[in-house]
Tab-separated table of C-alpha atoms and ligand atoms in Angstrom:
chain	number	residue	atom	x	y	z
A	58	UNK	CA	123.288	70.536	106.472
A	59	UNK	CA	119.606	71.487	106.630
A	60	UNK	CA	118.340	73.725	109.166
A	61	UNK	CA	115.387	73.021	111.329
A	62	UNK	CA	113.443	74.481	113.685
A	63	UNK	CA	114.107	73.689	117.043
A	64	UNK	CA	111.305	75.558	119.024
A	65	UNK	CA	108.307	77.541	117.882
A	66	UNK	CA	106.962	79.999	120.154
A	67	UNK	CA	103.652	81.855	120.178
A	68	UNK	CA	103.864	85.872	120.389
A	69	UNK	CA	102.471	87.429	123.894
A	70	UNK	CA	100.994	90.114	123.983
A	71	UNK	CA	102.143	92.887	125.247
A	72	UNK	CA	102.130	97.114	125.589
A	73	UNK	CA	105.096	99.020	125.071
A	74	UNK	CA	105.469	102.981	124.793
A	75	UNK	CA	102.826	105.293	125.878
A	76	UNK	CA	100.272	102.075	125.199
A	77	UNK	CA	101.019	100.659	122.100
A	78	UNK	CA	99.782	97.215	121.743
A	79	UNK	CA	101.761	94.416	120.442
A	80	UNK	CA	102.982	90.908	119.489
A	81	UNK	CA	105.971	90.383	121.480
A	82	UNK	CA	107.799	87.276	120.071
A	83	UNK	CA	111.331	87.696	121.025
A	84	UNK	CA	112.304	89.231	124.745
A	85	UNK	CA	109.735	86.995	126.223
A	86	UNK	CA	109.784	84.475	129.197
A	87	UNK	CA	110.039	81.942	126.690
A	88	UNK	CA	112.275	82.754	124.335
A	89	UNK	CA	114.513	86.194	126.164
A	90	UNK	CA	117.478	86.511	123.889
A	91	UNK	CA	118.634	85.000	120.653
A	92	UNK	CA	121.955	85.811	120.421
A	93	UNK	CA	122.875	88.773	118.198
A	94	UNK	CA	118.812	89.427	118.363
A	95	UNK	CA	117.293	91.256	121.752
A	96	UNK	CA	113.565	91.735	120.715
A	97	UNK	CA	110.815	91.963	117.695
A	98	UNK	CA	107.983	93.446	118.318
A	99	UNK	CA	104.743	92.911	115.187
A	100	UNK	CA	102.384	95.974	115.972
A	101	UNK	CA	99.389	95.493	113.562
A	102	UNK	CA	96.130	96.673	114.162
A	103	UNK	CA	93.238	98.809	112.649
A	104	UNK	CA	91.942	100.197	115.949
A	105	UNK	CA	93.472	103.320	116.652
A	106	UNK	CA	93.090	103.282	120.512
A	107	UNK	CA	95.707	100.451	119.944
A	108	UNK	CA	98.359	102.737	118.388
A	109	UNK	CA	97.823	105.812	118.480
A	110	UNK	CA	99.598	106.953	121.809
A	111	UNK	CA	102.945	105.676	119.716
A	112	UNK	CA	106.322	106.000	121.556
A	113	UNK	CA	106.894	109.239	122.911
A	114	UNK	CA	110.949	110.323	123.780
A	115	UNK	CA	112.750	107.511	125.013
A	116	UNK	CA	116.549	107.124	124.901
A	117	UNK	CA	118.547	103.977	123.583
A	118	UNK	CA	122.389	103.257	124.056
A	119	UNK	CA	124.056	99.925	123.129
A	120	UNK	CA	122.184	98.430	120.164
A	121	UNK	CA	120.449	98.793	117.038
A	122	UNK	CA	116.584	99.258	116.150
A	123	UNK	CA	115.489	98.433	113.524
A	124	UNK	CA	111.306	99.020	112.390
A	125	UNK	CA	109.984	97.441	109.196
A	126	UNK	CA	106.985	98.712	107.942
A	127	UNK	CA	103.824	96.786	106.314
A	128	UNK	CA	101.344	99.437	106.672
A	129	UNK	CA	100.217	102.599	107.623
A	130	UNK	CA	102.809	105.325	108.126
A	131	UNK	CA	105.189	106.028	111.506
A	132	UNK	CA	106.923	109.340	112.101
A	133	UNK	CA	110.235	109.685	114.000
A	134	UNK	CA	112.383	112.328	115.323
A	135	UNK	CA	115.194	112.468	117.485
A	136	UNK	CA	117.370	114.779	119.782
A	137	UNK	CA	120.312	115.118	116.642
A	138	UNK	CA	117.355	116.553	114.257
A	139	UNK	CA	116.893	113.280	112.022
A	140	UNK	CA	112.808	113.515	111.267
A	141	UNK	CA	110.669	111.909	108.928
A	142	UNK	CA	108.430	109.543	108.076
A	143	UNK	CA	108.519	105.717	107.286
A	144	UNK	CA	105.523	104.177	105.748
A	145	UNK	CA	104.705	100.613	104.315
A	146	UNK	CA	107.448	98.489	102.861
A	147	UNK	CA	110.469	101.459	104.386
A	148	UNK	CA	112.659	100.157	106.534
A	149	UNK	CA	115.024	102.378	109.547
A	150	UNK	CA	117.810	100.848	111.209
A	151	UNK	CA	118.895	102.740	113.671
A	152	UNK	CA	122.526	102.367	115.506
A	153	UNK	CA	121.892	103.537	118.687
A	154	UNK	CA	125.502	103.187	119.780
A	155	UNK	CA	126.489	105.790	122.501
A	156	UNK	CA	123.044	107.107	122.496
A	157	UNK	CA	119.800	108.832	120.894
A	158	UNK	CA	117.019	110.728	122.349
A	159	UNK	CA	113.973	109.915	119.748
A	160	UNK	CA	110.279	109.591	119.489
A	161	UNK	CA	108.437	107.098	117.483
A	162	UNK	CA	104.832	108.113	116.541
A	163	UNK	CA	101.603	107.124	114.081
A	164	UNK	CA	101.320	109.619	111.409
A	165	UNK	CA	97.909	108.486	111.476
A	166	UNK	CA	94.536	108.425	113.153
A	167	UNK	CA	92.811	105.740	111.796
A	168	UNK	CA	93.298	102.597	109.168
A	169	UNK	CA	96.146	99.761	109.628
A	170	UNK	CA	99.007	100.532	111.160
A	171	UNK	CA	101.675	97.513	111.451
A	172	UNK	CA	104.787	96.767	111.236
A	173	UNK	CA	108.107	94.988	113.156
A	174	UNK	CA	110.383	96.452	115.245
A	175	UNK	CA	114.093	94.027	116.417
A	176	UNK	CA	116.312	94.788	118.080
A	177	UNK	CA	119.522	94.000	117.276
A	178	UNK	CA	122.743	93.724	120.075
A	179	UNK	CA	126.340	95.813	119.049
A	180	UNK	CA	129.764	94.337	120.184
A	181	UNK	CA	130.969	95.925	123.107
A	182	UNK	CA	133.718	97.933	120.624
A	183	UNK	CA	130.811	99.575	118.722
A	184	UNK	CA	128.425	100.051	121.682
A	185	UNK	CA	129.858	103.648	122.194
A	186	UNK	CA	129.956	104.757	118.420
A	187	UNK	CA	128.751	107.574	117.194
A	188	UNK	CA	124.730	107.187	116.652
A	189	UNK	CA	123.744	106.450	112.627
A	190	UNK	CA	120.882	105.731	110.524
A	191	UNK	CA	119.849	104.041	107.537
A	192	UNK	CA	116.893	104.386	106.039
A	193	UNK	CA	115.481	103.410	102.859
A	194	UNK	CA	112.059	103.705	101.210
A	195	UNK	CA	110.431	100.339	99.568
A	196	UNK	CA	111.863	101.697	96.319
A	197	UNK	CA	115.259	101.132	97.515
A	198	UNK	CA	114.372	97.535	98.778
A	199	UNK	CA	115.108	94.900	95.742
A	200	UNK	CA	112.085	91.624	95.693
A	201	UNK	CA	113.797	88.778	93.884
A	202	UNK	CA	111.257	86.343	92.479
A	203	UNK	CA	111.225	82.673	91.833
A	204	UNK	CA	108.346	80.477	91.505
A	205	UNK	CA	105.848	80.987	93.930
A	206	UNK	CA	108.000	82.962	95.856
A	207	UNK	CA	109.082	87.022	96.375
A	208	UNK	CA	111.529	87.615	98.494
A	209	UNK	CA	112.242	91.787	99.873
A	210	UNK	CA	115.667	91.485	100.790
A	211	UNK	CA	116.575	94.111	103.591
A	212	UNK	CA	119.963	93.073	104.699
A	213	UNK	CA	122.486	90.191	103.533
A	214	UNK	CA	122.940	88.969	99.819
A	215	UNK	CA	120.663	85.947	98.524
A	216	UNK	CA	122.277	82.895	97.045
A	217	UNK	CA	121.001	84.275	93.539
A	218	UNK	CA	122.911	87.809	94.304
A	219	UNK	CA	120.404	89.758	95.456
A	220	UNK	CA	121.428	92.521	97.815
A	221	UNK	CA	119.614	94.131	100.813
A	222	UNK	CA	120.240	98.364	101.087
A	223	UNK	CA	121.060	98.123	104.725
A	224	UNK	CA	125.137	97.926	104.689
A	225	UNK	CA	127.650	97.760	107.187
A	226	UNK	CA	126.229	96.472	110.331
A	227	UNK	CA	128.568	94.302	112.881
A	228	UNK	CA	126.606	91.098	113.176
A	229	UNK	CA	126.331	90.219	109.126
A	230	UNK	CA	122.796	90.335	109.513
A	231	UNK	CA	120.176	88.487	106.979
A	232	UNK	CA	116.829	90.300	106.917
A	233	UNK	CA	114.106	88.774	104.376
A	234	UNK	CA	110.494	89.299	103.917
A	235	UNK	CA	109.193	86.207	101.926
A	236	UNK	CA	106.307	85.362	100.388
A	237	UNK	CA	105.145	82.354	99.355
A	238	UNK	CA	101.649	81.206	97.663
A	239	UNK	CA	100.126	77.941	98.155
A	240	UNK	CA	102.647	75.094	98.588
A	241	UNK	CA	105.323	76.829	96.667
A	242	UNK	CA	108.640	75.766	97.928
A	243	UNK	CA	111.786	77.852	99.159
A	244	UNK	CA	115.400	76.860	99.415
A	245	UNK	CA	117.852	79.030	100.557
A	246	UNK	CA	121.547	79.615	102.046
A	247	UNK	CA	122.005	80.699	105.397
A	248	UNK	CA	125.658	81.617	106.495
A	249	UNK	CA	126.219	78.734	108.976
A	250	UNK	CA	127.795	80.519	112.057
A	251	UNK	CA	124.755	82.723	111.708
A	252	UNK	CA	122.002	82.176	114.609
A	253	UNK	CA	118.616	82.451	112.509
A	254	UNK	CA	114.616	82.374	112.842
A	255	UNK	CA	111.536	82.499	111.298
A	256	UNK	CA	108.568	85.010	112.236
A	257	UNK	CA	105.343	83.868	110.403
A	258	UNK	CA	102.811	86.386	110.062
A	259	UNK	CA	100.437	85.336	107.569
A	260	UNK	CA	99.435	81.668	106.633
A	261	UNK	CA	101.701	78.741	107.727
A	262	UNK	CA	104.769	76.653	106.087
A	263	UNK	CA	107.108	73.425	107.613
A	264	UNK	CA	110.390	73.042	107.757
A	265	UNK	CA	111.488	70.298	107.336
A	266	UNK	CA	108.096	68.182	108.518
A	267	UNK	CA	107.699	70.680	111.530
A	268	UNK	CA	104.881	73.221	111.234
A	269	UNK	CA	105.102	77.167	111.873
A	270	UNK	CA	101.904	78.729	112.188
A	271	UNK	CA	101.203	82.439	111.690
A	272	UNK	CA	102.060	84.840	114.932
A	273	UNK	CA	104.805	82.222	115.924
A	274	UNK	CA	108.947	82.913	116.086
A	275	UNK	CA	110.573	79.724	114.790
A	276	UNK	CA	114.199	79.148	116.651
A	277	UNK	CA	116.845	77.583	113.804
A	278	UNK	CA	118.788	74.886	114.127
A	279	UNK	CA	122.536	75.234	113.010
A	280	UNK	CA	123.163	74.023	109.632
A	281	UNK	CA	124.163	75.829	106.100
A	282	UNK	CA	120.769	76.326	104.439
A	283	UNK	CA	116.912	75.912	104.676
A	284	UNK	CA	113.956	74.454	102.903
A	285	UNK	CA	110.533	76.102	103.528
A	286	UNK	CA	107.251	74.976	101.866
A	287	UNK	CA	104.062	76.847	102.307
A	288	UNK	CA	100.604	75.484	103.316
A	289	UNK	CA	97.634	75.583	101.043
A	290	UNK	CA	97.032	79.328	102.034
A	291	UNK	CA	100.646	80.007	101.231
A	292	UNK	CA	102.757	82.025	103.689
A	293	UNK	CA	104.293	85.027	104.167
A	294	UNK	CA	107.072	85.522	106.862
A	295	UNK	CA	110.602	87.393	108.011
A	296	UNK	CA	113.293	85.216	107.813
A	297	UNK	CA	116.235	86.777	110.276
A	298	UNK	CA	119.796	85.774	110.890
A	299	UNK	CA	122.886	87.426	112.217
A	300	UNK	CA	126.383	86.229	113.654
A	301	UNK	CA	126.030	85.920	117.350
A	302	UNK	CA	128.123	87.908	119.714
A	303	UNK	CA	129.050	85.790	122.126
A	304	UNK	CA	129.440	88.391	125.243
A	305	UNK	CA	127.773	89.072	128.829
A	306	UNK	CA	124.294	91.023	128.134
A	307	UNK	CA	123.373	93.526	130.793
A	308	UNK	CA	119.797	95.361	129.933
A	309	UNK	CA	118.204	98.200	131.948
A	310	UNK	CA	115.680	99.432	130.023
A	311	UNK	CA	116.155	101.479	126.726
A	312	UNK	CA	119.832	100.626	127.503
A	313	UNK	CA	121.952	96.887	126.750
A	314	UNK	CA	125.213	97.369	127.674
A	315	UNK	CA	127.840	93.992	128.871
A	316	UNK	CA	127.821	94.913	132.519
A	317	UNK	CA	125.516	96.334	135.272
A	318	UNK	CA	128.193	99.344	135.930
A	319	UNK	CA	127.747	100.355	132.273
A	320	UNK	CA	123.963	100.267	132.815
A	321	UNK	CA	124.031	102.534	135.633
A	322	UNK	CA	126.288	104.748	133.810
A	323	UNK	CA	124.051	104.943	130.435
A	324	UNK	CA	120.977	106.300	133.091
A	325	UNK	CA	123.325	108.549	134.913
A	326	UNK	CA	124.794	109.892	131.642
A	327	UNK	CA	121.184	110.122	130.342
A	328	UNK	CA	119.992	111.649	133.767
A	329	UNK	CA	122.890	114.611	132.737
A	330	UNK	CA	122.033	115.707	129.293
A	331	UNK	CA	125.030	113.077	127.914
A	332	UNK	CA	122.502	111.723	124.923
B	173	FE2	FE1	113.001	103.560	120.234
């Protein structure tokens, strides 16, 4: 069965860290939680006022982030001595799990900066792991191409066998970066099972009849696979999926935990040095 797309929301814009502004399109009043999926963030901007106070040290416990990089360059560093630098077409995905101290800054001053950040929600069994990262440079981040269509495979395996570096993670995730030039068509497998969506950040496409238009987050029906056809301008957009959890979501902050009591434990454990 064909997925469609059952609500398309607009981005709101929001600030987040020290003042960075941003597209928020998921963990929003209108769309809060897609179940395994918390937030994504699109920061893209050429003024540096907008970005350039980045996100100072902040702790996370619970879930994963995850920042995808289109341009410019963001350093990072945390409390366990991971540092470096991720720059356009790198991807980190962080497992927070029990906790991590970290900073997220511009390595820049002026120019583009932009990029995604999602959030993605752990089981309650791994919430507590031990913290990990992957990280991989665009080198390390296979494009399949078909006509009229490139597609930057991050996480999952593509019906043609193309697989994403990112390994490993609980909810089976699907991360894809597509482009598509004018009208070109795109049909793809989706795990059904998986909840999925669409982020469109350049040009527009329909599914199925239904329009997405650029700066929207397209909600999936359930269904086994997809067809996506680009408007005249083409498209180019992140195409997301991932098994959902199914368990109570408690958030307080930098922390998502399944109950209020482990909330107020994650700030009291933070409060004590625990991270
Ligand atoms: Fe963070």
């Amino acid at each position: 069965m064909k997925r469609t797309i059952t609500r398309s929301i607009a981005g709101m814009p929001a600030s987040d860290g020290a003042g960075v502004k941003l597209n928020r399109l998921l963990g929003q009043p209108a769309l809060d939680f897609l179940d395994p999926f918390l937030l994504l963030d699109h920061f893209s901007s050429d003024q540096a006022g907008d970005y350039i106070a980045g996100f100072p040290e902040h702790p996370h416990r619970g879930f994963e982030t995850v920042t995808y990089m289109l341009a410019g360059k963001m350093g990072h560093k945390d409390n366990a001595g991971n540092e470096g630098v991720i720059a356009a077409g790198d991807v980190q995905w962080m497992t927070a799990g029990r906790g991590i101290l970290h900073s997220e800054m511009p390595e820049q001053t002026d120019g583009l900066l932009s990029g995604f950040q999602l959030w993605v929600n752990l089981p309650a069994s791994d919430k507590m792991q031990e913290p990990r990262y992957q990280e991989y440079s665009a080198e390390c981040i296979k494009s399949e191409h078909r006509e009229g269509a490139v597609i930057k495979v991050i996480a999952g395996t593509t019906s043609n066998g193309t697989v994403g570096p990112v390994a490993d993670i609980a909810v089976k995730p699907l991360y894809y970066d597509i482009t598509l030039v004018s009208k070109a068509s795109f049909n793809e497998a989706i795990p059904e099972g998986h909840n999925a969506f669409i982020m469109v950040f350049d040009g527009l496409l329909t599914v199925e009849d239904e329009v997405a238009n650029s700066g929207t987050i397209n909600v999936l029906s359930s269904g086994d696979s997809i067809s996506i056809t680009a408007g005249t301008d083409g498209a180019r957009f992140l195409l997301i999926a991932g098994i959902p959890i199914g368990e109570p979501v408690a958030r307080g902050g930098p922390f998502v935990m399944n109950s209020k009591a482990e909330i107020l434990q994650a700030f009291q454990d933070f409060r004590q040095g625990h991270f």
